[in-house]
Rosetta silent file (secondary structure, phi, psi, omega in degrees, C-alpha in Angstrom):
SEQUENCE: MINREQLNFAPIGGLSEFPRGLGRQVRISDWDLAVFRTTDGALYALENRTPHPKGGPLAEGIVSGHYVYCPLRDWKIDLEDGEVQEPDTGRVRTFPVRIEDEAVLIGLPSNSDR
SCORE:     score description
SCORE:     0.000 S_00000001
   1 L     0.000  142.829 -178.197  126.485 -185.534  155.408 S_00000001
   2 L   -80.951  135.904  172.944  124.449 -187.328  158.037 S_00000001
   3 L   -75.927  107.043 -172.802  126.236 -188.767  161.083 S_00000001
   4 H   -63.963  -19.586  179.748  125.134 -192.398  160.714 S_00000001
   5 H   -72.654  -17.598 -176.968  125.559 -193.099  164.439 S_00000001
   6 H  -108.983   27.642 -178.658  122.633 -190.787  165.240 S_00000001
   7 E   -97.064  146.314  170.410  120.105 -192.281  162.819 S_00000001
   8 E  -116.420  123.976 -179.426  116.787 -193.862  163.594 S_00000001
   9 E   -88.607  125.333 -176.714  115.540 -196.210  160.877 S_00000001
  10 E  -117.821  137.582  178.481  111.830 -195.841  160.205 S_00000001
  11 E   -72.640  140.148  179.040  109.678 -198.103  157.995 S_00000001
  12 E  -124.531    0.800  178.182  108.131 -196.464  154.929 S_00000001
  13 E   144.767 -179.457  178.656  106.467 -199.442  153.229 S_00000001
  14 E   -88.811  154.428 -178.709  107.032 -202.776  151.588 S_00000001
  15 H   -55.742  -37.454 -179.000  109.532 -203.344  148.806 S_00000001
  16 H   -66.036  -15.050  179.350  106.734 -204.128  146.340 S_00000001
  17 H   -81.803   -1.894 -178.133  105.372 -200.579  146.843 S_00000001
  18 L  -121.066   89.883 -177.522  108.442 -199.144  145.092 S_00000001
  19 L   -64.824  145.847  178.136  108.348 -200.042  141.373 S_00000001
  20 L   -64.028  138.480  176.735  111.641 -200.242  139.490 S_00000001
  21 L    82.862    6.686 -177.731  112.540 -197.157  137.465 S_00000001
  22 E  -129.535  161.913  173.528  110.227 -194.821  139.348 S_00000001
  23 E  -109.199  159.930  178.830  110.259 -192.365  142.226 S_00000001
  24 E  -144.718  134.736  175.974  107.749 -192.013  145.010 S_00000001
  25 E   -78.407  134.211  178.492  107.095 -189.204  147.467 S_00000001
  26 E  -132.643  128.210  174.914  107.187 -190.308  151.097 S_00000001
  27 E  -109.958  126.228  179.038  106.349 -188.136  154.091 S_00000001
  28 E  -143.397  129.826 -170.686  107.605 -189.323  157.441 S_00000001
  29 L    53.878 -127.959  178.248  107.716 -187.203  160.580 S_00000001
  30 L  -105.098   23.758  179.310  108.430 -183.722  159.235 S_00000001
  31 E  -100.580  139.209  172.545  110.512 -185.006  156.294 S_00000001
  32 E  -113.037  110.298 -173.961  109.430 -184.890  152.644 S_00000001
  33 E  -116.398  155.408  170.735  111.466 -187.517  150.784 S_00000001
  34 E  -114.444  120.983 -178.855  111.768 -188.828  147.250 S_00000001
  35 E  -112.054  127.590 -176.985  112.482 -192.568  147.178 S_00000001
  36 E  -120.063  140.314  172.604  113.728 -194.099  143.946 S_00000001
  37 E  -118.492  119.592 -178.393  114.162 -197.709  142.921 S_00000001
  38 L   -77.581  168.810 -178.324  116.480 -198.202  139.977 S_00000001
  39 L   -65.206  -21.862  176.837  115.986 -200.865  137.323 S_00000001
  40 L   -87.559    3.571  174.390  118.678 -202.980  139.005 S_00000001
  41 L    94.768   -4.353  179.224  116.623 -202.915  142.233 S_00000001
  42 L   -71.029  145.055  178.947  118.700 -200.473  144.300 S_00000001
  43 E  -112.641  139.363  178.971  116.777 -198.042  146.526 S_00000001
  44 E  -136.541  144.620  176.403  117.778 -194.435  147.211 S_00000001
  45 E  -125.075  131.005  178.068  116.202 -191.714  149.335 S_00000001
  46 E  -131.880  159.217  171.812  116.760 -188.011  148.798 S_00000001
  47 E   -61.902  137.707 -175.166  115.135 -184.886  150.101 S_00000001
  48 L   -82.737   56.796  179.640  112.183 -184.209  147.796 S_00000001
  49 L  -156.370  128.313  177.329  113.464 -180.833  146.656 S_00000001
  50 L   -69.812  155.562  178.594  115.838 -179.854  143.888 S_00000001
  51 L   -80.092    0.125  177.087  118.800 -177.687  144.892 S_00000001
  52 L   -60.554  142.414 -178.780  117.777 -175.045  142.332 S_00000001
  53 L   -53.619  -30.048  178.905  117.076 -171.693  144.048 S_00000001
  54 L   -87.932   -4.000  176.147  113.418 -171.892  142.954 S_00000001
  55 L    70.433 -159.626 -179.084  113.138 -175.464  144.266 S_00000001
  56 L   132.359  155.171 -177.400  110.755 -178.064  142.962 S_00000001
  57 L   -77.774  150.462  176.132  109.921 -181.712  143.686 S_00000001
  58 L  -102.693  -26.215 -172.262  112.236 -184.580  142.759 S_00000001
  59 L   -56.381  -25.908 -179.264  109.905 -187.558  143.228 S_00000001
  60 L   -91.065    5.738 -178.668  108.412 -187.048  139.756 S_00000001
  61 L   -68.480  164.699  179.419  111.844 -187.028  138.100 S_00000001
  62 E   -92.431  126.741  179.893  112.954 -189.479  135.439 S_00000001
  63 E   -91.934  130.960  175.755  115.293 -192.221  136.649 S_00000001
  64 E  -139.555  112.487 -175.341  118.111 -193.302  134.340 S_00000001
  65 L    63.112 -126.935  178.312  120.709 -195.659  135.739 S_00000001
  66 L  -108.359   37.564  177.935  121.718 -194.269  139.129 S_00000001
  67 E  -131.336  154.000  170.744  120.647 -190.717  138.295 S_00000001
  68 E  -123.309  140.416  177.634  117.408 -188.777  138.498 S_00000001
  69 E  -102.362  123.406  179.876  116.575 -185.909  136.177 S_00000001
  70 L   -54.613  129.440 -176.933  114.777 -182.996  137.803 S_00000001
  71 L   -70.419  -17.015 -177.872  111.280 -182.812  136.268 S_00000001
  72 L   -99.416  -34.911 -173.280  111.323 -178.991  136.133 S_00000001
  73 L  -127.400    2.628  176.766  114.854 -178.082  135.047 S_00000001
  74 L    60.961   25.857  174.161  116.338 -181.354  133.757 S_00000001
  75 L   -70.635  139.068  178.881  119.252 -181.232  136.201 S_00000001
  76 E   -93.826  121.024 -174.314  121.011 -184.593  136.446 S_00000001
  77 E  -122.373  128.891  178.711  121.397 -185.678  140.095 S_00000001
  78 E   -71.147  124.619 -178.937  123.409 -188.655  141.338 S_00000001
  79 L   -70.226  -25.669 -177.068  121.167 -190.878  143.468 S_00000001
  80 L   -74.769  -43.622 -176.209  124.094 -192.183  145.517 S_00000001
  81 L  -121.129   -2.305  177.870  125.505 -188.895  146.813 S_00000001
  82 L    77.328    6.262 -176.737  122.943 -186.275  145.736 S_00000001
  83 E   -76.097  129.762  174.744  125.520 -184.370  143.688 S_00000001
  84 E   -75.793  135.103 -177.474  124.189 -182.342  140.739 S_00000001
  85 L   -84.520  150.760  179.250  126.175 -183.127  137.604 S_00000001
  86 L   -60.233  148.082   13.280  127.954 -180.508  135.501 S_00000001
  87 L   -86.213   -3.046  179.800  127.326 -178.029  134.020 S_00000001
  88 L   -84.329  167.533 -179.161  124.882 -177.383  136.879 S_00000001
  89 L  -136.923  156.576  177.738  125.910 -177.335  140.540 S_00000001
  90 L   137.794  179.697 -179.602  124.392 -178.183  143.880 S_00000001
  91 E  -152.599  144.472  176.133  123.601 -181.114  146.104 S_00000001
  92 L  -108.658  139.761  178.951  120.499 -182.829  147.438 S_00000001
  93 L   -68.303  134.776  179.543  120.501 -184.330  150.914 S_00000001
  94 E  -111.438  158.931 -178.852  120.543 -188.134  150.862 S_00000001
  95 E  -135.141  139.245  179.213  119.350 -190.674  153.431 S_00000001
  96 L   -69.839  147.529 -179.794  120.434 -194.295  153.892 S_00000001
  97 E  -123.242  137.606  175.058  117.979 -197.044  152.962 S_00000001
  98 E  -127.949  152.463  173.532  117.783 -200.573  154.391 S_00000001
  99 E  -120.818  124.526  178.465  115.609 -203.533  153.507 S_00000001
 100 E  -130.256  114.818  179.309  114.626 -205.922  156.289 S_00000001
 101 L    51.184   47.959  178.803  112.257 -208.796  155.530 S_00000001
 102 L    71.122    1.929  175.147  110.823 -206.946  152.490 S_00000001
 103 E   -94.155  136.094  178.248  110.246 -203.780  154.580 S_00000001
 104 E   -95.696  128.364 -179.425  111.935 -200.580  153.381 S_00000001
 105 E  -123.380  140.653  179.180  113.459 -198.436  156.140 S_00000001
 106 E  -113.567  135.076  176.868  114.926 -194.926  155.896 S_00000001
 107 E   -83.922  112.632 -179.536  117.602 -193.619  158.251 S_00000001
 108 E  -110.372  137.265  177.799  116.431 -190.298  159.646 S_00000001
 109 E   -77.249  164.882  174.108  118.537 -188.035  161.852 S_00000001
 110 L   -66.348  162.013 -179.136  117.370 -186.560  165.105 S_00000001
 111 H   -56.605  -27.182 -179.609  115.728 -183.120  164.829 S_00000001
 112 H   -69.737  -16.164 -179.466  118.990 -181.517  165.933 S_00000001
 113 H   -96.814    9.280 -175.527  120.598 -182.734  162.691 S_00000001
 114 L   -68.696    0.000    0.000  118.043 -181.100  160.400 S_00000001
């Protein structure tokens, strides 16, 4: 879990650039993130890599409610906490998201927290 006191919030685009029900890959600094906007308008940011040992991108996953389904292995991942749902196991790193004046910002830790 990220220590929220050591976060720097960085802008990644405008709210209109994140369509509801879809994911989008965002690269910022040396981070590769998958940002999802659910149909109810909530935004979530996760590391753009499944926890499966062979990896794979998450940004192309299918969003259903507050879950994303891995596009390669169909693992169901909770967008809120990054937890892979049973019967599979694992966790994806999550990042806090803020919206300020229609700008979307992601909370990134310092390099020491990587």
